[in-house]
Amino acid sequence: MIRILCALAFLAVAQPTYADTIGVTTAGGDTVLTFFDTVIGWSFTANTDVQVGALGMWDEGGDGFLEDVNVGLWTDSGTLLGLATVGSTDGLDAGFRFAAIPPILLTGGNSYTVAGLLRAPDYYRAFTQVTNSPFITWSDSRAVNTNVLIFPTEITGREGSYFGANLRVTPVAPIPEPASLTLLGLGLAGIGARRWYYQKCEVSAR
C-alpha cells in the first residue's frame, strides 16, 4: 500500500500539467458591422515566458465567419512570428474560434501584437471589458483598414475595442492544476498515516 501511495505522489510531482488559458476574455460591449476589410487586434506584454499554441478570432453570435480569417502574431517591432487560418468549424471557446499552430515562445517582459483580417461585411466586438490571462497584460487596441493581413500600427486609443483576434497561452514553467495538488496531498497524507500507525504499534509492543 505504501508503495502505491509513494508512486501516486511521485506521479503528481514528476508529471505536472500545464494550464492553457485564453489571452483575454471580454464582457459586454457593442456589436459592430464592418463595411471595410479590416485588420483588428491588440498589443500586450508577456508577464512571464509563455508558449502560444493557438490563434483565434471572435465569432459574433457563434454562427461562423463570412470567410476564413487569417490571424497573425508579431513582435513589437513588426516581425511576424506565427500565422493561422481560423475557420467557422474551428473550436469555439468564450466567443472565440481557435486554430492550433506550432508552439511559439514569447519572452516575459516583451511586447507583442495579435491581429486578424476580418472581411466585410462581418461583425466584431467593441468597447468591451477586458480580463487578462494571468500570463499576459493587454496594452492597447490596433486597427487598420486593408484587405491584406499586415502588422497594425494604428493605436485606436479605445480600451477594450476591436475583438477581434486572440491567442491561447501556456506558461513555460508548469503550474500544477488542483487535481495534481490533491493527488500529491493524498499521497503524502497516506504515507504519514502509515508511518504513524507503525510507530504506534512499536510503542504498544514494548
PDB file of C-alpha atoms in Angstrom, residues 41-129:
ATOM      1  CA  GLY A  41      -6.225  43.298 -32.919  1.00  0.00           C
ATOM      2  CA  TRP A  42      -4.374  44.412 -29.816  1.00  0.00           C
ATOM      3  CA  SER A  43      -0.947  44.559 -28.270  1.00  0.00           C
ATOM      4  CA  PHE A  44       0.123  43.015 -24.975  1.00  0.00           C
ATOM      5  CA  THR A  45       3.064  42.309 -22.722  1.00  0.00           C
ATOM      6  CA  ALA A  46       4.044  38.792 -21.665  1.00  0.00           C
ATOM      7  CA  ASN A  47       4.184  38.702 -17.863  1.00  0.00           C
ATOM      8  CA  THR A  48       6.382  35.603 -17.928  1.00  0.00           C
ATOM      9  CA  ASP A  49       7.836  33.238 -20.522  1.00  0.00           C
ATOM     10  CA  VAL A  50       4.881  31.628 -22.294  1.00  0.00           C
ATOM     11  CA  GLN A  51       4.118  29.459 -25.301  1.00  0.00           C
ATOM     12  CA  VAL A  52       1.405  30.335 -27.785  1.00  0.00           C
ATOM     13  CA  GLY A  53      -0.314  27.213 -29.070  1.00  0.00           C
ATOM     14  CA  ALA A  54      -3.297  28.637 -30.960  1.00  0.00           C
ATOM     15  CA  LEU A  55      -4.515  31.846 -32.592  1.00  0.00           C
ATOM     16  CA  GLY A  56      -8.164  32.797 -32.769  1.00  0.00           C
ATOM     17  CA  MET A  57     -10.853  35.250 -33.827  1.00  0.00           C
ATOM     18  CA  TRP A  58     -14.070  36.497 -32.252  1.00  0.00           C
ATOM     19  CA  ASP A  59     -17.180  34.913 -33.813  1.00  0.00           C
ATOM     20  CA  GLU A  60     -20.110  37.201 -33.097  1.00  0.00           C
ATOM     21  CA  GLY A  61     -23.183  35.054 -32.481  1.00  0.00           C
ATOM     22  CA  GLY A  62     -21.148  31.845 -32.808  1.00  0.00           C
ATOM     23  CA  ASP A  63     -22.533  31.269 -36.312  1.00  0.00           C
ATOM     24  CA  GLY A  64     -19.267  31.331 -38.239  1.00  0.00           C
ATOM     25  CA  PHE A  65     -17.420  33.842 -40.394  1.00  0.00           C
ATOM     26  CA  LEU A  66     -18.234  35.305 -43.768  1.00  0.00           C
ATOM     27  CA  GLU A  67     -14.821  33.997 -44.862  1.00  0.00           C
ATOM     28  CA  ASP A  68     -11.967  32.198 -43.104  1.00  0.00           C
ATOM     29  CA  VAL A  69      -9.895  34.646 -41.049  1.00  0.00           C
ATOM     30  CA  ASN A  70      -6.114  34.938 -41.173  1.00  0.00           C
ATOM     31  CA  VAL A  71      -4.653  35.773 -37.750  1.00  0.00           C
ATOM     32  CA  GLY A  72      -1.051  36.779 -37.122  1.00  0.00           C
ATOM     33  CA  LEU A  73       1.256  37.257 -34.148  1.00  0.00           C
ATOM     34  CA  TRP A  74       4.060  39.846 -34.301  1.00  0.00           C
ATOM     35  CA  THR A  75       6.846  41.191 -32.160  1.00  0.00           C
ATOM     36  CA  ASP A  76       6.591  44.805 -31.046  1.00  0.00           C
ATOM     37  CA  SER A  77       8.803  45.781 -33.982  1.00  0.00           C
ATOM     38  CA  GLY A  78       6.536  44.076 -36.540  1.00  0.00           C
ATOM     39  CA  THR A  79       8.316  40.760 -37.136  1.00  0.00           C
ATOM     40  CA  LEU A  80       5.759  38.054 -37.929  1.00  0.00           C
ATOM     41  CA  LEU A  81       6.142  35.108 -35.541  1.00  0.00           C
ATOM     42  CA  GLY A  82       3.182  32.946 -36.489  1.00  0.00           C
ATOM     43  CA  LEU A  83       0.096  32.700 -38.667  1.00  0.00           C
ATOM     44  CA  ALA A  84      -3.161  30.752 -38.506  1.00  0.00           C
ATOM     45  CA  THR A  85      -6.253  30.445 -40.668  1.00  0.00           C
ATOM     46  CA  VAL A  86      -9.336  30.288 -38.459  1.00  0.00           C
ATOM     47  CA  GLY A  87     -12.490  28.805 -39.949  1.00  0.00           C
ATOM     48  CA  SER A  88     -16.128  28.529 -38.971  1.00  0.00           C
ATOM     49  CA  THR A  89     -15.697  24.894 -37.912  1.00  0.00           C
ATOM     50  CA  ASP A  90     -12.780  25.505 -35.553  1.00  0.00           C
ATOM     51  CA  GLY A  91     -13.488  25.097 -31.840  1.00  0.00           C
ATOM     52  CA  LEU A  92     -15.431  27.871 -30.109  1.00  0.00           C
ATOM     53  CA  ASP A  93     -14.336  28.998 -26.633  1.00  0.00           C
ATOM     54  CA  ALA A  94     -15.635  32.107 -24.829  1.00  0.00           C
ATOM     55  CA  GLY A  95     -16.843  33.541 -28.139  1.00  0.00           C
ATOM     56  CA  PHE A  96     -13.542  32.969 -29.979  1.00  0.00           C
ATOM     57  CA  ARG A  97     -12.710  30.281 -32.528  1.00  0.00           C
ATOM     58  CA  PHE A  98      -9.147  28.948 -32.301  1.00  0.00           C
ATOM     59  CA  ALA A  99      -6.816  27.181 -34.728  1.00  0.00           C
ATOM     60  CA  ALA A 100      -3.715  25.390 -33.439  1.00  0.00           C
ATOM     61  CA  ILE A 101      -0.229  26.494 -34.526  1.00  0.00           C
ATOM     62  CA  PRO A 102       3.274  25.166 -33.839  1.00  0.00           C
ATOM     63  CA  PRO A 103       4.228  26.452 -30.359  1.00  0.00           C
ATOM     64  CA  ILE A 104       5.780  29.930 -30.291  1.00  0.00           C
ATOM     65  CA  LEU A 105       7.868  31.029 -27.305  1.00  0.00           C
ATOM     66  CA  LEU A 106       7.235  34.570 -26.014  1.00  0.00           C
ATOM     67  CA  THR A 107       9.721  36.125 -23.616  1.00  0.00           C
ATOM     68  CA  GLY A 108       8.477  37.629 -20.367  1.00  0.00           C
ATOM     69  CA  GLY A 109       8.646  41.431 -20.314  1.00  0.00           C
ATOM     70  CA  ASN A 110       8.483  41.788 -24.108  1.00  0.00           C
ATOM     71  CA  SER A 111       5.559  43.234 -26.069  1.00  0.00           C
ATOM     72  CA  TYR A 112       3.667  41.593 -28.941  1.00  0.00           C
ATOM     73  CA  THR A 113       0.654  42.176 -31.180  1.00  0.00           C
ATOM     74  CA  VAL A 114      -2.041  39.745 -32.301  1.00  0.00           C
ATOM     75  CA  ALA A 115      -4.463  40.709 -35.084  1.00  0.00           C
ATOM     76  CA  GLY A 116      -6.730  39.201 -37.707  1.00  0.00           C
ATOM     77  CA  LEU A 117      -8.094  40.196 -41.109  1.00  0.00           C
ATOM     78  CA  LEU A 118     -11.889  40.448 -40.941  1.00  0.00           C
ATOM     79  CA  ARG A 119     -13.657  40.521 -44.296  1.00  0.00           C
ATOM     80  CA  ALA A 120     -16.610  42.876 -44.833  1.00  0.00           C
ATOM     81  CA  PRO A 121     -19.439  42.697 -44.145  1.00  0.00           C
ATOM     82  CA  ASP A 122     -18.860  40.844 -40.889  1.00  0.00           C
ATOM     83  CA  TYR A 123     -19.058  41.601 -37.182  1.00  0.00           C
ATOM     84  CA  TYR A 124     -16.659  42.293 -34.360  1.00  0.00           C
ATOM     85  CA  ARG A 125     -16.987  43.272 -30.703  1.00  0.00           C
ATOM     86  CA  ALA A 126     -16.061  46.761 -29.446  1.00  0.00           C
ATOM     87  CA  PHE A 127     -15.901  48.704 -26.173  1.00  0.00           C
ATOM     88  CA  THR A 128     -15.745  45.583 -24.064  1.00  0.00           C
ATOM     89  CA  GLN A 129     -14.425  44.961 -20.581  1.00  0.00           C
TER      90      GLN A 129
END
